[in-house]
CSV table of C-alpha atoms in Angstrom, one decimal:
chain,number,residue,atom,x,y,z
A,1,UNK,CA,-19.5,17.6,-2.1
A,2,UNK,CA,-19.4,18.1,1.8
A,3,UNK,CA,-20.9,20.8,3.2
A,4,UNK,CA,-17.7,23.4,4.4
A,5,UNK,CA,-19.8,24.6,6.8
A,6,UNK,CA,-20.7,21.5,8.3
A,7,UNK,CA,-19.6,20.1,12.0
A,8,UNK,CA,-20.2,16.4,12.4
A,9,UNK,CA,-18.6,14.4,15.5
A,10,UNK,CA,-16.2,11.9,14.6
A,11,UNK,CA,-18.4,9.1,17.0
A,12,UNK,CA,-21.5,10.1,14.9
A,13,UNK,CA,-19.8,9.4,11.6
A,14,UNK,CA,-19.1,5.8,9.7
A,15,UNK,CA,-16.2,4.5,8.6
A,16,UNK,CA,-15.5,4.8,4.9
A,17,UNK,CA,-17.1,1.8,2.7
A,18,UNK,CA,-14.7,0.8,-0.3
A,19,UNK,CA,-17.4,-1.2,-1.8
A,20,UNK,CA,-20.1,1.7,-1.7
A,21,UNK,CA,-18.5,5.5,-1.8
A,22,UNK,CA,-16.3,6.8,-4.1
A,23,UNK,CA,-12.8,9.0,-3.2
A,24,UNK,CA,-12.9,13.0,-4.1
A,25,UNK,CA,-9.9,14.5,-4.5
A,26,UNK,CA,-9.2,17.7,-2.8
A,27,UNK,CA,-5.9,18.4,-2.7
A,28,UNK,CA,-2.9,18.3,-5.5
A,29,UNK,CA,1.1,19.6,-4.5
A,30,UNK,CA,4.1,18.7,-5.3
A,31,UNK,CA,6.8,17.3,-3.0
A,32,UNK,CA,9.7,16.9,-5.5
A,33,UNK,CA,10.6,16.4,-9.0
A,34,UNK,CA,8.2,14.3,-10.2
A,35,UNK,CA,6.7,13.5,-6.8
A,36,UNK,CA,2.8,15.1,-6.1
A,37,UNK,CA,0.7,14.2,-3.2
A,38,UNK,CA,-2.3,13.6,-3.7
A,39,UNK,CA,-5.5,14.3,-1.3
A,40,UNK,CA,-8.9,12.4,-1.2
A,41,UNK,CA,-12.2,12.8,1.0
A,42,UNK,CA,-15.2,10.6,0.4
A,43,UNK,CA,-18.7,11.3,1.6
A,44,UNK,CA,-20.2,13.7,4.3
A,45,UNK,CA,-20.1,11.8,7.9
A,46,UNK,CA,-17.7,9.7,6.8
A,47,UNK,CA,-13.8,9.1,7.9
A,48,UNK,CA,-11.3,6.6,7.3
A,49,UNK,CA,-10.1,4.0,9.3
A,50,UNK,CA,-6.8,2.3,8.7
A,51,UNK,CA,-3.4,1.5,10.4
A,52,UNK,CA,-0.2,3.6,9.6
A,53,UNK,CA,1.9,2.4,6.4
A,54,UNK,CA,-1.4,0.9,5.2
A,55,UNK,CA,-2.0,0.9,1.3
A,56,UNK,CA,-4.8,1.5,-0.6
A,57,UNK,CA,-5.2,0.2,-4.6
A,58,UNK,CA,-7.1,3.1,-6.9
A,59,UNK,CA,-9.1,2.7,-9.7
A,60,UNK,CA,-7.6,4.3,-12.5
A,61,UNK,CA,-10.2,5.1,-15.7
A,62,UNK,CA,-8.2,6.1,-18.4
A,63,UNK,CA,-10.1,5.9,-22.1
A,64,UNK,CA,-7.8,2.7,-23.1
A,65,UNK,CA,-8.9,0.3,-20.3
A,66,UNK,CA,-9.1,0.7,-16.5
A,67,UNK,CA,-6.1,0.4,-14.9
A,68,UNK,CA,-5.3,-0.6,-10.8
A,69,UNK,CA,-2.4,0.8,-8.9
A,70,UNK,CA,-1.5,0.0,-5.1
A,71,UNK,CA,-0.2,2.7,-3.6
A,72,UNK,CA,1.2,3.2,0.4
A,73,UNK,CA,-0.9,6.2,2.4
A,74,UNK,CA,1.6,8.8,3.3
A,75,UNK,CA,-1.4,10.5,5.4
A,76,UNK,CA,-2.1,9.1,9.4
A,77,UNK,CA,-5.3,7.5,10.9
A,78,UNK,CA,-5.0,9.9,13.6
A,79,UNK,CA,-6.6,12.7,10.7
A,80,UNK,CA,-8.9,10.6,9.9
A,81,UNK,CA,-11.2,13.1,7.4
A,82,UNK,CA,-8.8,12.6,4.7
A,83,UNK,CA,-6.3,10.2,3.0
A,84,UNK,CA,-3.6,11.0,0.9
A,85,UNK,CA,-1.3,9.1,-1.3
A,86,UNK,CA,2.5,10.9,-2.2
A,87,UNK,CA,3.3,8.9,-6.0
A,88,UNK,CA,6.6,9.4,-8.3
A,89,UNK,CA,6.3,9.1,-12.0
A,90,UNK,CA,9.4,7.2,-13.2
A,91,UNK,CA,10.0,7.4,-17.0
A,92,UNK,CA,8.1,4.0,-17.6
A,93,UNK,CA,5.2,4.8,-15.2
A,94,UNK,CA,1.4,4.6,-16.9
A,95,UNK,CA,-0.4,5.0,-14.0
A,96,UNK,CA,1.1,7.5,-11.9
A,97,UNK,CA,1.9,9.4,-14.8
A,98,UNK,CA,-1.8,9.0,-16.0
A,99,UNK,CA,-2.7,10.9,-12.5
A,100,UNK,CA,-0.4,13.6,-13.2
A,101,UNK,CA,-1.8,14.5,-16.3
A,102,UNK,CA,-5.8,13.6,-15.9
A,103,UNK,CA,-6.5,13.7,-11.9
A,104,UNK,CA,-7.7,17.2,-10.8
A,105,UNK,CA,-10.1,18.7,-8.3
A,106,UNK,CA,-13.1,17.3,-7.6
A,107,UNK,CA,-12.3,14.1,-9.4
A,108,UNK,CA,-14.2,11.0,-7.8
A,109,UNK,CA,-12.6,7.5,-8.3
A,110,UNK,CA,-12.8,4.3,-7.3
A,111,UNK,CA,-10.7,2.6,-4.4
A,112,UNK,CA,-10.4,-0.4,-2.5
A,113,UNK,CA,-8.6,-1.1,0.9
A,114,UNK,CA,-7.0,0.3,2.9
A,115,UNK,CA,-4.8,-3.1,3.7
A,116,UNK,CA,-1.4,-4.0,4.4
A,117,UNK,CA,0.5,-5.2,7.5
A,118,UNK,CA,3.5,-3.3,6.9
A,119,UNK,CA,3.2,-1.1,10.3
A,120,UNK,CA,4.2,-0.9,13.8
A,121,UNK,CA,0.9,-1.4,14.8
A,122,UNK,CA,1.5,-5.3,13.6
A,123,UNK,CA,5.2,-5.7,15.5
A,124,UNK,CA,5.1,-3.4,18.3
A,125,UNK,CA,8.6,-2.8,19.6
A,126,UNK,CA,10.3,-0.6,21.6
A,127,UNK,CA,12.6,1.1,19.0
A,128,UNK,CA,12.6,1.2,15.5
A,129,UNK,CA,14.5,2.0,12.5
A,130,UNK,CA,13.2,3.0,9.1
A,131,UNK,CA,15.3,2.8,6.1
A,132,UNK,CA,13.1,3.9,3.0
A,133,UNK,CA,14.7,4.9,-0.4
A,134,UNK,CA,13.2,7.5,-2.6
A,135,UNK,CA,9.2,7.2,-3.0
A,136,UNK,CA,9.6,4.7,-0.2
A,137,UNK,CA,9.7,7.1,2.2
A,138,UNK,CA,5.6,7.1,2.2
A,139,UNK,CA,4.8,4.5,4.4
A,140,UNK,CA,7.3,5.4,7.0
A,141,UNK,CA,5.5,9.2,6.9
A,142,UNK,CA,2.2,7.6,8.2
A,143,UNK,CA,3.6,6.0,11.1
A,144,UNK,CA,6.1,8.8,11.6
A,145,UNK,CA,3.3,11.8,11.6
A,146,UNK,CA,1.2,8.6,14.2
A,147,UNK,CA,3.6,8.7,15.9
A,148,UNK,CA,3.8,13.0,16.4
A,149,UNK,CA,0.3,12.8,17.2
A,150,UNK,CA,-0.3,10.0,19.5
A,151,UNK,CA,3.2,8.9,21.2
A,152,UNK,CA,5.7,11.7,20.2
A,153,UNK,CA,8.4,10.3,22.8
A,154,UNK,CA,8.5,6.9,20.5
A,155,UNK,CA,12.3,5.7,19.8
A,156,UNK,CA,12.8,6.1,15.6
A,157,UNK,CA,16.4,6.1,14.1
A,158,UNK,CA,15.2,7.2,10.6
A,159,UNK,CA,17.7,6.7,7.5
A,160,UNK,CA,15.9,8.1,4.4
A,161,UNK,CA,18.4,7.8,0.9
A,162,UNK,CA,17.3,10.0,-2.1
A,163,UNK,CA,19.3,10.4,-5.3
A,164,UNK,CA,20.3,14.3,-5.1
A,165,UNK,CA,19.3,16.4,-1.8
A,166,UNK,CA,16.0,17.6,-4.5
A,167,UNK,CA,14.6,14.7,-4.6
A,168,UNK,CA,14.3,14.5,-0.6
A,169,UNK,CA,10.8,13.8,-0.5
A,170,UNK,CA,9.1,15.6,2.9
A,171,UNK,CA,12.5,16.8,3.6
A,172,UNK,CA,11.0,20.5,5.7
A,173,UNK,CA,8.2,17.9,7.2
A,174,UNK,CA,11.0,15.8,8.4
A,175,UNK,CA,13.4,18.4,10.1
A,176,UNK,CA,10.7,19.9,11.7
A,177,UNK,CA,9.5,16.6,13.1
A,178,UNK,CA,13.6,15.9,14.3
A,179,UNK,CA,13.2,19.2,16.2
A,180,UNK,CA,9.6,18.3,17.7
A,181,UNK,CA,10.3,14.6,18.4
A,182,UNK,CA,13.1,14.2,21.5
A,183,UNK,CA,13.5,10.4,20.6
A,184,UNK,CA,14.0,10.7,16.7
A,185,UNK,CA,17.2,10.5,15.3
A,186,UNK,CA,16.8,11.6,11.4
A,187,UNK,CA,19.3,11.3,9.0
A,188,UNK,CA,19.5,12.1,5.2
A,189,UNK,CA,22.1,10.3,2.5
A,190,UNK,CA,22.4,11.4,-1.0
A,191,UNK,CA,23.8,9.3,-4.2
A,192,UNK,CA,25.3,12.9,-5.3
A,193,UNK,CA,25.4,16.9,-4.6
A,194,UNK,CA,23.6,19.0,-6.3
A,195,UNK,CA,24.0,22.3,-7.7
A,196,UNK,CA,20.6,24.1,-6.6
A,197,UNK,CA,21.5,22.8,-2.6
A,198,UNK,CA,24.8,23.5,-0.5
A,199,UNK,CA,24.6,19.8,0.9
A,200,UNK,CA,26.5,18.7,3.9
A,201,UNK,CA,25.5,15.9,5.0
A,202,UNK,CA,26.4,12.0,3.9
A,203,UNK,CA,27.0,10.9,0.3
A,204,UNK,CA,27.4,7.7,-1.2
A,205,UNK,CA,25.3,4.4,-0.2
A,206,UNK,CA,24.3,3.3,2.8
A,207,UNK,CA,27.2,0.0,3.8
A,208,UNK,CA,28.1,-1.1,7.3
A,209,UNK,CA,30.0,1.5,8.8
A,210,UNK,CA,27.1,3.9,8.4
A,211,UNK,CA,24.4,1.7,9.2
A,212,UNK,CA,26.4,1.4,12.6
A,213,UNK,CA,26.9,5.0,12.6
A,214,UNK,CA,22.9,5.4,12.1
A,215,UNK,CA,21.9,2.7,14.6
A,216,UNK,CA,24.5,1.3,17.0
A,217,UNK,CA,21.8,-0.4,19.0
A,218,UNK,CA,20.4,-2.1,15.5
A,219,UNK,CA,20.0,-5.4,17.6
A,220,UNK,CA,17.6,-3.6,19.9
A,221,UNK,CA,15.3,-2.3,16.8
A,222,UNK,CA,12.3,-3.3,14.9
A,223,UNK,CA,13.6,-2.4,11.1
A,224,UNK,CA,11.0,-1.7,8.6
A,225,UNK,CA,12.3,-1.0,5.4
A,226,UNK,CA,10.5,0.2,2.1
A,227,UNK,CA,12.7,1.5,-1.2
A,228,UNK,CA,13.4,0.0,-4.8
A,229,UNK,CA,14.3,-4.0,-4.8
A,230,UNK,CA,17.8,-2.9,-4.9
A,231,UNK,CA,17.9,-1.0,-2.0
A,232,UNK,CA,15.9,-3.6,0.0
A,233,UNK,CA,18.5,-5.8,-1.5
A,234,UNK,CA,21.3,-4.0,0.3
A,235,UNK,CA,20.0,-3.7,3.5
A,236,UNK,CA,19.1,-7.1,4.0
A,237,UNK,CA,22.5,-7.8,3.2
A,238,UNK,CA,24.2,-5.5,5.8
A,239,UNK,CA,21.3,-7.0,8.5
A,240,UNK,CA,22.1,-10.4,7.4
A,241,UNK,CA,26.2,-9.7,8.0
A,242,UNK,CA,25.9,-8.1,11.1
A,243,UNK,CA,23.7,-10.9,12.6
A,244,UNK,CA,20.8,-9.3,12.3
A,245,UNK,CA,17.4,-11.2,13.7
A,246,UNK,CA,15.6,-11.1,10.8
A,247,UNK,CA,12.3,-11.8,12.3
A,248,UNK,CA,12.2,-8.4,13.3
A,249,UNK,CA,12.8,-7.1,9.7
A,250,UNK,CA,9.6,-5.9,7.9
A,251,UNK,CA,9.7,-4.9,4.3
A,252,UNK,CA,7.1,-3.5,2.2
A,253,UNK,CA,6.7,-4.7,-1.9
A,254,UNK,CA,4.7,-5.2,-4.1
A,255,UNK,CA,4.6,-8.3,-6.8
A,256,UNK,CA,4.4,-7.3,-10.4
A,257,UNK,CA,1.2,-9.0,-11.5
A,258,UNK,CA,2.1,-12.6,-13.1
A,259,UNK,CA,1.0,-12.8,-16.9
A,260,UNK,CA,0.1,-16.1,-18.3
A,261,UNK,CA,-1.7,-17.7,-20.4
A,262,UNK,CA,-5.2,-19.0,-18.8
A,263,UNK,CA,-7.1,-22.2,-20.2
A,264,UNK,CA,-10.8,-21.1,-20.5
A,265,UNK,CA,-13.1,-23.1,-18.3
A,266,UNK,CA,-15.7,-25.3,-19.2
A,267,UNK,CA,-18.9,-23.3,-18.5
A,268,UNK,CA,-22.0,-24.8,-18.3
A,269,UNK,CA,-23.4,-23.8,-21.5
A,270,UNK,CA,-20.9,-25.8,-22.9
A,271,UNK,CA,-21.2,-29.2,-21.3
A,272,UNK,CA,-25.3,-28.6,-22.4
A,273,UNK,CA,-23.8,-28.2,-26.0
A,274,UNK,CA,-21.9,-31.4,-25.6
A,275,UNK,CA,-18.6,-30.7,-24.1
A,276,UNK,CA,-17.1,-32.1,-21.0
A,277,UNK,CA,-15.7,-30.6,-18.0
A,278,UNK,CA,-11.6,-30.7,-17.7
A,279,UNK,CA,-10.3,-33.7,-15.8
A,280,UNK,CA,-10.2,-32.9,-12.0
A,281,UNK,CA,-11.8,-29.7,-12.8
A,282,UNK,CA,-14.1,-28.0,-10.1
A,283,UNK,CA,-17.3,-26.2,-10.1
A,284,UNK,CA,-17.3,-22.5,-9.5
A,285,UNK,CA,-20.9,-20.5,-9.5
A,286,UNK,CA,-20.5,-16.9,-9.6
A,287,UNK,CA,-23.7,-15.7,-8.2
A,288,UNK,CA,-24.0,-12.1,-9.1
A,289,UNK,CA,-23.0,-12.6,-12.4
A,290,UNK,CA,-25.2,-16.1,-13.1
A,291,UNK,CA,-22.3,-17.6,-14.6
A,292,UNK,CA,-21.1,-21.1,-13.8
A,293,UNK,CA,-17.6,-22.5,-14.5
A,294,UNK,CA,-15.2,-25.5,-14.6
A,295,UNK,CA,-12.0,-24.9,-12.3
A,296,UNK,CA,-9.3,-26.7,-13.5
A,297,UNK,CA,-6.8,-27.9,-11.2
A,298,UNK,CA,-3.9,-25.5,-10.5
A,299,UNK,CA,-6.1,-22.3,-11.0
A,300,UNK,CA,-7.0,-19.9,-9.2
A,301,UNK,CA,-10.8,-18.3,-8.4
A,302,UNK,CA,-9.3,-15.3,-10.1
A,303,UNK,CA,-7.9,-16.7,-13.1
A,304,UNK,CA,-11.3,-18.8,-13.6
A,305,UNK,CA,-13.4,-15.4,-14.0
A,306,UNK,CA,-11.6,-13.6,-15.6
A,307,UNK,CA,-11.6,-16.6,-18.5
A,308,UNK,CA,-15.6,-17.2,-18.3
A,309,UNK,CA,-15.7,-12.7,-18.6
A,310,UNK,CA,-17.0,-12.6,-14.6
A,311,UNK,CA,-14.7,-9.1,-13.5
A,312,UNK,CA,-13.1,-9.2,-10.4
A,313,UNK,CA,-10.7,-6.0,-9.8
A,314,UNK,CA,-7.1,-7.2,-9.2
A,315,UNK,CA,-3.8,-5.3,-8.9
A,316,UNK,CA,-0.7,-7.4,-7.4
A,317,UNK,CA,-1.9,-11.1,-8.2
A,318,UNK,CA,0.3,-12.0,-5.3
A,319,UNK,CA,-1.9,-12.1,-2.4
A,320,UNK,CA,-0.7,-8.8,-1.3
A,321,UNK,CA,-2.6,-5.6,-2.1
A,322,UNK,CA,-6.4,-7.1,-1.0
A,323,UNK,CA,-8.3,-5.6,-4.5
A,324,UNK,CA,-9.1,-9.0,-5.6
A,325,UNK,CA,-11.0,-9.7,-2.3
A,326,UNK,CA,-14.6,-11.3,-2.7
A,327,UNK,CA,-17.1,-12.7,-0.4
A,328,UNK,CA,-17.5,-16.8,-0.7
A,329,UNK,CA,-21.1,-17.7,-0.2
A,330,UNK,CA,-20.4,-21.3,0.4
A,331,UNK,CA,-17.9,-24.3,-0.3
A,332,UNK,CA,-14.1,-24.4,0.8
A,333,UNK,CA,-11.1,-22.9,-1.0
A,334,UNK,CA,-7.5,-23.3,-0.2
A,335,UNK,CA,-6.2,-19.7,0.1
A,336,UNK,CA,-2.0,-18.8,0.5
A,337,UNK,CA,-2.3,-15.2,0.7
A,338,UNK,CA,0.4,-13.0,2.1
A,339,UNK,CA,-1.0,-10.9,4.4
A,340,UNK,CA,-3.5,-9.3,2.2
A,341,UNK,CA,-6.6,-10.0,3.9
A,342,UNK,CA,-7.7,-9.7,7.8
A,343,UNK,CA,-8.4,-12.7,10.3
A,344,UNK,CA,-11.9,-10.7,11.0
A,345,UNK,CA,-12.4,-11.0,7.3
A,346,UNK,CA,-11.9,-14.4,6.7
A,347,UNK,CA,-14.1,-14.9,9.6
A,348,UNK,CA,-16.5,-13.0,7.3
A,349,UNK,CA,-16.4,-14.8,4.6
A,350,UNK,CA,-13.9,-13.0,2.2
A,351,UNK,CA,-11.5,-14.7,0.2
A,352,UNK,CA,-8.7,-13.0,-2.2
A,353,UNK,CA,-9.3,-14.3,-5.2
A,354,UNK,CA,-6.0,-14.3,-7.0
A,355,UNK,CA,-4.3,-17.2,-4.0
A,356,UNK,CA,-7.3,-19.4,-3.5
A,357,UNK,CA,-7.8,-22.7,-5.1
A,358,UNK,CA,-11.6,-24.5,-4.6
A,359,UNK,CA,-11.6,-27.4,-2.7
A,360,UNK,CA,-15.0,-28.8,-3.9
A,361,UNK,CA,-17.7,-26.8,-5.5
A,362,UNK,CA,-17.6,-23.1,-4.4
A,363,UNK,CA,-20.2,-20.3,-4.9
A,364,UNK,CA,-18.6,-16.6,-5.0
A,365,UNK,CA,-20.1,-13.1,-4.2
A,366,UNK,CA,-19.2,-12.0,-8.3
């Protein structure tokens, strides 16, 4: 626990370590139905460095099997002595709803990140518009609260769509930044009224005329967008019809891990009991774990430890999240990720595990 009566400068402090210190929470409230926010700290002299609308991917240790969830910071770098993430539980969640009933106070968990390039930081512009649907609202609260604190005069057209005016997730946050900021034009659209909330403002779903309405200078805008697929779905539509640049779109997702079935490798325990490595297969030494394994062709680093039992943690399997990343000690991999690792850290070394393919024999940090 940190000391409360402790002062420590922010220069005389490091940077939270994913690999080494653990996240406390410290703080529990709910937003909406179903929505909580929830607060983390890690160790004394420590903060946390990160861009806005960065993600982080939590370690979830429920009794049936640990279980990893990605999940967009709603908090800003510029209060950097906590992090928070703002989750719904939909009626098929497991995670999520796992951290609504088991997370409380105090609680320490694993976490890896934060990563991501879904923020202005990474397409600087001169205006933007957000359109985020439901929980999607989170990453556009980071840059939005960055924004408050380090350039308040910033150009935003924000478009936030919620089912009933409830479920408006930050909605008091959100006025009171329209009234702070001089350059933020906010706007709210629900699916439907609601009893419990004398609504007057748009319902329906966003189409053309009130995306026009929202943003007549849409051409002149950096769009980030973050919602269910369906949502996305629409508004890329509407860009796409109004002749929208798309290279100035950003949208934030996350790829459902891919399940299939995984030939084990040859190891090389059995090649000494007489079997033979697959045809065009490649060696793979996990040094950590003193395993060594057969690559076959078409599979990934990932996929080849998790057959020969070597853990690596893993949440998207897309390239996207960064959980799976691991340091490469030596040899070449071929590596399509999707923005899920740094430049700096593939400079480093690091490697995500679930995209890259060994181009030779390759010896992993597992």
């Amino acid at each position: 626990m940190t000391d409360p009566g402790a002062h420590i400068p922010l220069d005389e402090m490091k940077p939270w370590n994913d690999r080494l210190q653990l996240l406390e929470v410290i703080g529990i409230a709910d937003e909406a139905p179903e929505v909580k926010t929830f607060t983390f700290r890690a160790d004394a002299r420590t903060w946390f460095r990160y861009q806005p609308g960065q993600f982080i991917t939590l370690e979830l240790p429920r009794t049936e099997g640990v279980l990893m969830r990605t999940y967009t910071l709603a908090s800003s770098p510029s209060r950097p002595f906590a992090i928070a993430v703002t989750v719904k539980a939909q009626p098929t969640s497991v995670g999520t709803r796992w951290m609504f009933d088991h997370l409380k106070l105090g609680d320490r968990i694993k976490a890896f990140g934060p990563a991501g390039r879904f923020t202005h930081c990474a397409h600087p512009a001169s205006k933007y518009l957000f359109l985020s649907g439901g929980s999607g609202v989170t990453p556009m609260m980071s840059m939005l609260r960055w924004f408050q604190d380090c350039a308040p005069a910033t150009d935003v057209a924000f478009v936030h769509c919620a089912h009933r005016p409830e479920d408006i997730i930050f909605r008091k946050e959100l006025e009171l930044l329209d009234g702070r900021m001089p350059r933020l034009a906010l706007s709210f659209m629900v699916h439907e009224r609601s009893k419990r909330d004398c609504w007057s403002g748009h319902v329906g779903r966003i189409d053309a005329a009130r995306l026009k309405l929202f943003a007549p200078d849409l051409h002149e805008r950096e769009v980030f967008c973050c919602g269910p697929e369906p949502f996305m779905a629409v508004v890329r539509e509407l860009l796409g019809a109004a002749g929208f640049d798309m290279r100035h779109y950003q949208q934030e997702s996350f790829g459902a891990p891919v399940l299939e079935d995984v030939p084990a490798p040859q190891s090389a325990t059995s090649e000494e009991a007489g079997g033979s490595p697959a045809e065009g297969a490649t060696p793979v030494l996990f040094a950590l774990s003193a395993v060594e394994a057969e690559c076959p062709p078409g599979q990934t680093i990932l996929q080849t430890a998790r057959a020969c039992g070597v853990r690596i943690a893993s949440a998207c399997e897309s390239g996207l999240c960064g959980t799976c990343k691991v340091r490469k000690l030596s040899g070449d991999v071929t590596m399509n990720d999707n923005g899920g690792i740094l430049d700096e850290e593939i400079d480093e070394g690091f490697i995500l595990a679930c995209c890259s393919h060994p181009r030779g024999k390759v010896e992993i940090e597992a």
